[in-house]
Amino acid sequence: MAEAEDVDYTLRLEPDNVLLLAWDAGARIEAGNARAAVDAVNQVAAGNRYPLLVRMANASHLSREARDVFIEPCAASRIALLGENAVDRILVDYQLAAQPAPCPTRFFTSEAEAMAWLLEPDQQSDDRQVKDCQTGRGGSP
């Protein structure tokens, strides 16, 4: 869990070695708290790479500047974005089309499906995307 008092998300490493980042209900995601979340992910990972589950459905706003932060490479080996509905999916699809993710990234409305994808062994096509993630060249699923 991040230590700052004004943090509007929770972050923890789950027992199955998946990082879970959950935004608080109504959170406005701007560049500052986006940067804090990415830095916290890197700090918790301590030089390792982990799959990352992001519960994003409760956030009320995602700024352009925050989206720019989220396309930078971090300790995530792949990212599952968990939303609630078709509107969340449209926003994520638009974002991924406009700015490729730094590693394999997919949207889900089912946490079970998201976890299954995060924990499945990397397939050959994902191996290339993870390399791209590590070098910062990006790559979208």
PDB file of C-alpha atoms in Angstrom:
ATOM      1  CA  MET A   1       0.000   0.000   0.000  1.00  0.00           C
ATOM      2  CA  ALA A   2       1.307   3.425  -0.864  1.00  0.00           C
ATOM      3  CA  GLU A   3       2.126   5.638   2.082  1.00  0.00           C
ATOM      4  CA  ALA A   4       1.041   9.145   1.087  1.00  0.00           C
ATOM      5  CA  GLU A   5      -1.950  10.581   2.946  1.00  0.00           C
ATOM      6  CA  ASP A   6      -3.752  11.883  -0.133  1.00  0.00           C
ATOM      7  CA  VAL A   7      -3.576   8.637  -2.115  1.00  0.00           C
ATOM      8  CA  ASP A   8      -6.820   7.828  -3.922  1.00  0.00           C
ATOM      9  CA  TYR A   9      -6.028   4.227  -4.781  1.00  0.00           C
ATOM     10  CA  THR A  10      -4.936   1.043  -3.082  1.00  0.00           C
ATOM     11  CA  LEU A  11      -2.022  -1.047  -4.264  1.00  0.00           C
ATOM     12  CA  ARG A  12      -0.951  -4.444  -3.064  1.00  0.00           C
ATOM     13  CA  LEU A  13       0.851  -7.546  -4.254  1.00  0.00           C
ATOM     14  CA  GLU A  14      -1.616 -10.429  -4.158  1.00  0.00           C
ATOM     15  CA  PRO A  15      -0.564 -13.955  -3.051  1.00  0.00           C
ATOM     16  CA  ASP A  16      -0.606 -15.123  -6.703  1.00  0.00           C
ATOM     17  CA  ASN A  17       2.035 -12.467  -7.568  1.00  0.00           C
ATOM     18  CA  VAL A  18      -0.382 -10.114  -9.304  1.00  0.00           C
ATOM     19  CA  LEU A  19      -0.221  -6.439  -8.440  1.00  0.00           C
ATOM     20  CA  LEU A  20      -3.678  -5.012  -7.757  1.00  0.00           C
ATOM     21  CA  LEU A  21      -4.236  -1.278  -8.259  1.00  0.00           C
ATOM     22  CA  ALA A  22      -7.762  -0.179  -7.346  1.00  0.00           C
ATOM     23  CA  TRP A  23      -8.830   3.437  -7.821  1.00  0.00           C
ATOM     24  CA  ASP A  24     -11.164   4.851  -5.169  1.00  0.00           C
ATOM     25  CA  ALA A  25     -14.761   5.608  -6.089  1.00  0.00           C
ATOM     26  CA  GLY A  26     -14.986   9.026  -7.696  1.00  0.00           C
ATOM     27  CA  ALA A  27     -11.225   9.427  -8.096  1.00  0.00           C
ATOM     28  CA  ARG A  28     -10.162  12.058 -10.601  1.00  0.00           C
ATOM     29  CA  ILE A  29      -7.048  10.679 -12.227  1.00  0.00           C
ATOM     30  CA  GLU A  30      -4.735  13.533 -13.172  1.00  0.00           C
ATOM     31  CA  ALA A  31      -1.025  13.518 -13.993  1.00  0.00           C
ATOM     32  CA  GLY A  32       0.041  13.803 -10.330  1.00  0.00           C
ATOM     33  CA  ASN A  33      -1.851  10.851  -8.909  1.00  0.00           C
ATOM     34  CA  ALA A  34      -1.210   8.825 -12.079  1.00  0.00           C
ATOM     35  CA  ARG A  35       2.541   9.395 -11.580  1.00  0.00           C
ATOM     36  CA  ALA A  36       2.221   8.461  -7.890  1.00  0.00           C
ATOM     37  CA  ALA A  37       0.447   5.213  -8.818  1.00  0.00           C
ATOM     38  CA  VAL A  38       3.062   4.262 -11.434  1.00  0.00           C
ATOM     39  CA  ASP A  39       5.887   5.084  -9.017  1.00  0.00           C
ATOM     40  CA  ALA A  40       4.173   3.002  -6.306  1.00  0.00           C
ATOM     41  CA  VAL A  41       3.832   0.043  -8.692  1.00  0.00           C
ATOM     42  CA  ASN A  42       7.551   0.271  -9.462  1.00  0.00           C
ATOM     43  CA  GLN A  43       8.414   0.578  -5.772  1.00  0.00           C
ATOM     44  CA  VAL A  44       6.304  -2.426  -4.715  1.00  0.00           C
ATOM     45  CA  ALA A  45       7.737  -4.475  -7.618  1.00  0.00           C
ATOM     46  CA  ALA A  46      11.264  -3.734  -6.341  1.00  0.00           C
ATOM     47  CA  GLY A  47      12.943  -4.377  -9.683  1.00  0.00           C
ATOM     48  CA  ASN A  48      10.739  -7.332 -10.627  1.00  0.00           C
ATOM     49  CA  ARG A  49       7.997  -7.487 -13.246  1.00  0.00           C
ATOM     50  CA  TYR A  50       4.446  -8.518 -12.341  1.00  0.00           C
ATOM     51  CA  PRO A  51       1.096  -8.725 -14.061  1.00  0.00           C
ATOM     52  CA  LEU A  52      -1.069  -5.771 -13.019  1.00  0.00           C
ATOM     53  CA  LEU A  53      -4.835  -5.735 -12.476  1.00  0.00           C
ATOM     54  CA  VAL A  54      -6.267  -2.200 -12.513  1.00  0.00           C
ATOM     55  CA  ARG A  55      -9.773  -1.704 -11.129  1.00  0.00           C
ATOM     56  CA  MET A  56     -10.745   1.444 -12.968  1.00  0.00           C
ATOM     57  CA  ALA A  57     -14.543   1.407 -13.012  1.00  0.00           C
ATOM     58  CA  ASN A  58     -14.929   3.675  -9.983  1.00  0.00           C
ATOM     59  CA  ALA A  59     -12.768   6.501 -11.297  1.00  0.00           C
ATOM     60  CA  SER A  60     -14.753   9.548 -12.394  1.00  0.00           C
ATOM     61  CA  HIS A  61     -12.197  11.172 -14.707  1.00  0.00           C
ATOM     62  CA  LEU A  62      -8.994  10.352 -16.560  1.00  0.00           C
ATOM     63  CA  SER A  63      -7.115  13.366 -17.918  1.00  0.00           C
ATOM     64  CA  ARG A  64      -5.050  13.453 -21.098  1.00  0.00           C
ATOM     65  CA  GLU A  65      -1.954  14.117 -19.000  1.00  0.00           C
ATOM     66  CA  ALA A  66      -2.681  11.025 -16.879  1.00  0.00           C
ATOM     67  CA  ARG A  67      -3.054   8.926 -20.039  1.00  0.00           C
ATOM     68  CA  ASP A  68       0.394  10.146 -21.101  1.00  0.00           C
ATOM     69  CA  VAL A  69       1.819   8.870 -17.801  1.00  0.00           C
ATOM     70  CA  PHE A  70       0.166   5.470 -18.242  1.00  0.00           C
ATOM     71  CA  ILE A  71       1.815   4.808 -21.610  1.00  0.00           C
ATOM     72  CA  GLU A  72       5.291   4.874 -20.046  1.00  0.00           C
ATOM     73  CA  PRO A  73       6.935   1.497 -19.322  1.00  0.00           C
ATOM     74  CA  CYS A  74       6.736   0.345 -15.708  1.00  0.00           C
ATOM     75  CA  ALA A  75       7.105  -2.856 -13.684  1.00  0.00           C
ATOM     76  CA  ALA A  76       3.949  -4.378 -15.218  1.00  0.00           C
ATOM     77  CA  SER A  77       4.554  -7.325 -17.527  1.00  0.00           C
ATOM     78  CA  ARG A  78       0.934  -7.161 -18.745  1.00  0.00           C
ATOM     79  CA  ILE A  79      -2.041  -5.094 -17.671  1.00  0.00           C
ATOM     80  CA  ALA A  80      -5.692  -6.075 -17.270  1.00  0.00           C
ATOM     81  CA  LEU A  81      -8.022  -3.088 -17.034  1.00  0.00           C
ATOM     82  CA  LEU A  82     -11.177  -4.030 -15.149  1.00  0.00           C
ATOM     83  CA  GLY A  83     -14.242  -1.934 -15.932  1.00  0.00           C
ATOM     84  CA  GLU A  84     -17.966  -2.388 -15.520  1.00  0.00           C
ATOM     85  CA  ASN A  85     -19.663  -1.718 -18.825  1.00  0.00           C
ATOM     86  CA  ALA A  86     -19.534  -0.970 -22.541  1.00  0.00           C
ATOM     87  CA  VAL A  87     -18.757   2.707 -21.902  1.00  0.00           C
ATOM     88  CA  ASP A  88     -15.620   1.745 -19.965  1.00  0.00           C
ATOM     89  CA  ARG A  89     -14.674  -0.594 -22.844  1.00  0.00           C
ATOM     90  CA  ILE A  90     -15.144   2.146 -25.464  1.00  0.00           C
ATOM     91  CA  LEU A  91     -12.956   4.543 -23.489  1.00  0.00           C
ATOM     92  CA  VAL A  92     -10.204   1.933 -23.117  1.00  0.00           C
ATOM     93  CA  ASP A  93     -10.414   0.877 -26.779  1.00  0.00           C
ATOM     94  CA  TYR A  94     -10.137   4.517 -27.842  1.00  0.00           C
ATOM     95  CA  GLN A  95      -7.162   5.086 -25.553  1.00  0.00           C
ATOM     96  CA  LEU A  96      -5.327   1.980 -26.767  1.00  0.00           C
ATOM     97  CA  ALA A  97      -5.928   2.974 -30.390  1.00  0.00           C
ATOM     98  CA  ALA A  98      -4.711   6.530 -29.778  1.00  0.00           C
ATOM     99  CA  GLN A  99      -1.701   5.634 -27.624  1.00  0.00           C
ATOM    100  CA  PRO A 100      -0.406   2.057 -27.585  1.00  0.00           C
ATOM    101  CA  ALA A 101       0.108   0.560 -24.129  1.00  0.00           C
ATOM    102  CA  PRO A 102       3.660  -0.070 -22.894  1.00  0.00           C
ATOM    103  CA  CYS A 103       2.993  -3.822 -22.621  1.00  0.00           C
ATOM    104  CA  PRO A 104       0.197  -6.284 -23.459  1.00  0.00           C
ATOM    105  CA  THR A 105      -2.995  -4.660 -22.169  1.00  0.00           C
ATOM    106  CA  ARG A 106      -6.600  -5.826 -22.333  1.00  0.00           C
ATOM    107  CA  PHE A 107      -9.957  -4.694 -21.012  1.00  0.00           C
ATOM    108  CA  PHE A 108     -12.267  -6.956 -19.011  1.00  0.00           C
ATOM    109  CA  THR A 109     -15.595  -6.681 -17.224  1.00  0.00           C
ATOM    110  CA  SER A 110     -14.997  -9.992 -15.426  1.00  0.00           C
ATOM    111  CA  GLU A 111     -12.327 -10.113 -12.735  1.00  0.00           C
ATOM    112  CA  ALA A 112     -12.070 -13.905 -13.098  1.00  0.00           C
ATOM    113  CA  GLU A 113     -11.366 -13.576 -16.832  1.00  0.00           C
ATOM    114  CA  ALA A 114      -8.883 -10.779 -16.199  1.00  0.00           C
ATOM    115  CA  MET A 115      -7.008 -12.874 -13.635  1.00  0.00           C
ATOM    116  CA  ALA A 116      -6.986 -15.922 -15.925  1.00  0.00           C
ATOM    117  CA  TRP A 117      -5.433 -13.825 -18.694  1.00  0.00           C
ATOM    118  CA  LEU A 118      -2.895 -12.240 -16.337  1.00  0.00           C
ATOM    119  CA  LEU A 119      -1.799 -15.627 -15.005  1.00  0.00           C
ATOM    120  CA  GLU A 120      -1.688 -17.580 -18.264  1.00  0.00           C
ATOM    121  CA  PRO A 121       1.774 -18.454 -19.508  1.00  0.00           C
ATOM    122  CA  ASP A 122       3.070 -15.928 -22.009  1.00  0.00           C
ATOM    123  CA  GLN A 123       2.394 -16.918 -25.574  1.00  0.00           C
ATOM    124  CA  GLN A 124       4.986 -16.324 -28.244  1.00  0.00           C
ATOM    125  CA  SER A 125       3.258 -13.183 -29.540  1.00  0.00           C
ATOM    126  CA  ASP A 126       3.115 -11.798 -26.006  1.00  0.00           C
ATOM    127  CA  ASP A 127       6.846 -12.439 -25.574  1.00  0.00           C
ATOM    128  CA  ARG A 128       7.577  -9.855 -28.285  1.00  0.00           C
ATOM    129  CA  GLN A 129       5.228  -7.360 -26.682  1.00  0.00           C
ATOM    130  CA  VAL A 130       6.831  -7.849 -23.252  1.00  0.00           C
ATOM    131  CA  LYS A 131      10.248  -7.200 -24.820  1.00  0.00           C
ATOM    132  CA  ASP A 132       8.790  -4.059 -26.383  1.00  0.00           C
ATOM    133  CA  CYS A 133       7.456  -3.099 -22.950  1.00  0.00           C
ATOM    134  CA  GLN A 134      10.904  -3.492 -21.422  1.00  0.00           C
ATOM    135  CA  THR A 135      12.558  -1.374 -24.099  1.00  0.00           C
ATOM    136  CA  GLY A 136       9.833   1.258 -24.010  1.00  0.00           C
ATOM    137  CA  ARG A 137       8.777   0.804 -27.647  1.00  0.00           C
ATOM    138  CA  GLY A 138       5.222  -0.150 -26.693  1.00  0.00           C
ATOM    139  CA  GLY A 139       2.956  -2.746 -28.264  1.00  0.00           C
ATOM    140  CA  SER A 140      -0.722  -3.423 -28.107  1.00  0.00           C
ATOM    141  CA  PRO A 141      -2.478  -6.777 -28.007  1.00  0.00           C
TER     142      PRO A 141
END
